[in-house]
């Protein structure tokens, strides 16, 4: 089949590349477009199509498309050019069975559970049905706890006396979500860190392909409970682009209002947790108590505090009255005063500075290579904000600054988040002033069928760029393919690099730095088995065959 | 030990161990919100503990995935009697919106028995507080007889 070009309105260029010259093509494109947005795979017509998307930090996207046969697909790895690519390639390998030659972690899994049989067909192939998968996995499911995946200290396998492999998680007091990290320690110092994800993998991409466009909206909203509105918004943007639906101006403003309230709640939640991990409990309690004001507003507007289900294809599900907008205005003023007081108090508190300055330091080059996004990237001085470079919703009409800080450590990222909260307050003040009249609620909810084509959308959730890709087939009630690239995935690549050289006591702070949301990245991800050496060299004293990770 | 007896034995200061079995973070942040000033379950003596061996109540959030099922069973077995498991949110109760996914087993009942369910997506911290208060006041089973309550013991 020929390549399907992306809708022209995206203003994007897609280049068809033969599979053997992918490395050269990426080398060329990476000189001008160094940010790898993601690798999207689609199984269609006995082919696996790979779409590599690149950005130049100005929103001028370029795509490379490679078409592989679905029988033993194989292509060269590009992780030698862009570090962050290795995690995307592992995802594609797990979900589609594509083999990446020269990948730093060969024969390893990223996303599927321990019990997933080695020879079984990958779950996202169209030839594999959900029933088959359930039958297969039920037959191998056992309730034994996973065997210790990481070799423990004292094992005779390691002659190096100074290196200790410490398993960190999956259920660790310093992690609010189940994820596993293998830390190689030399004394207190971390020399190597490997994340192992997939505990929260729910197979959302496969589920979404089996539900209608409207049902999938409620599903993708639950990819992540903290940036839930951004997930449903990005999905809606992609679906509207695919189906050719335009929402009204008032709906765009209301969407932006809820999104910015969500950003404030997420950022204040994060700053509170920073205090918690730094041992500053009052800070945690102050911020979470101030945050309740925002949660009350969200409950008033959408009827629920966390998973708001406020957006729908073509508009929003309920209008907000003028009285309620006045309450928003009043409460946001109160919140601003409260937040100003708290943030001035905590950000001028010297012990907090000392605890966070130069912790988890990384350079802008490393952040770009890892593909980092959001406040993590802006903390290293790169003004990459989708709201500015690819405006959506009501953002073109609103004035706000893209906050950047120099430094690239826990402190600078905290400063970015504090300042962004003030910018969000400014945006909400403008929305209340400027919101146009009209009916934001569509006449009927979308129950129709799909058009042929593909569309993608990007937004800027609190954690950074979120990317959705949708493929439609004529006459289908459900999307043919939904691809989600969440911000934590590339940020985690960066965090694992940033851990190196710091002490074990810094781990909670450095992991918190990127505001990890594992439920996001696990929606389609499995689990790393037998991780081999990555782009890092272990100290000489470690035997060459040392591999951090599951020896299975 | 009979489950109904064990509920009566937990009188004051129930300590919680939070277990995310595959949730979206929504229930998790509402559990944390219940600990912070506005709701403040610490008024009932409830605090989060870092070890299941110190905990009286296992708080489960999210659908049980194939990868976490083993850990859930292990952690529940590590808790000392008398112990209670509470499933917070529809996913932990039944699998919720993710039911039918290839990597999702279903609710916490699939792995451990006698789970108290608080449905909601996510339940409001007020509901979480109310549930703990009922445990604290030992009124759980009276509620069950009402029939209309959202808090049920199965």
mmCIF file with all atom_site columns, C-alpha atoms in Angstrom, chain A residues 14 38 76 117 301 454:
data_model
loop_
_atom_site.group_PDB
_atom_site.id
_atom_site.type_symbol
_atom_site.label_atom_id
_atom_site.label_alt_id
_atom_site.label_comp_id
_atom_site.label_asym_id
_atom_site.label_entity_id
_atom_site.label_seq_id
_atom_site.pdbx_PDB_ins_code
_atom_site.Cartn_x
_atom_site.Cartn_y
_atom_site.Cartn_z
_atom_site.occupancy
_atom_site.B_iso_or_equiv
_atom_site.pdbx_formal_charge
_atom_site.auth_seq_id
_atom_site.auth_comp_id
_atom_site.auth_asym_id
_atom_site.auth_atom_id
_atom_site.pdbx_PDB_model_num
ATOM 1 C CA . UNK A 1 14  ? 6.174   13.079  5.617  1.00 0.00 ? 14  UNK A CA 1
ATOM 2 C CA . UNK A 1 38  ? 8.047   9.581   19.180 1.00 0.00 ? 38  UNK A CA 1
ATOM 3 C CA . UNK A 1 76  ? 18.391  -0.557  12.424 1.00 0.00 ? 76  UNK A CA 1
ATOM 4 C CA . UNK A 1 117 ? 5.262   -16.091 26.898 1.00 0.00 ? 117 UNK A CA 1
ATOM 5 C CA . UNK A 1 301 ? -17.157 23.293  36.952 1.00 0.00 ? 301 UNK A CA 1
ATOM 6 C CA . UNK A 1 454 ? -4.614  9.862   10.182 1.00 0.00 ? 454 UNK A CA 1
#
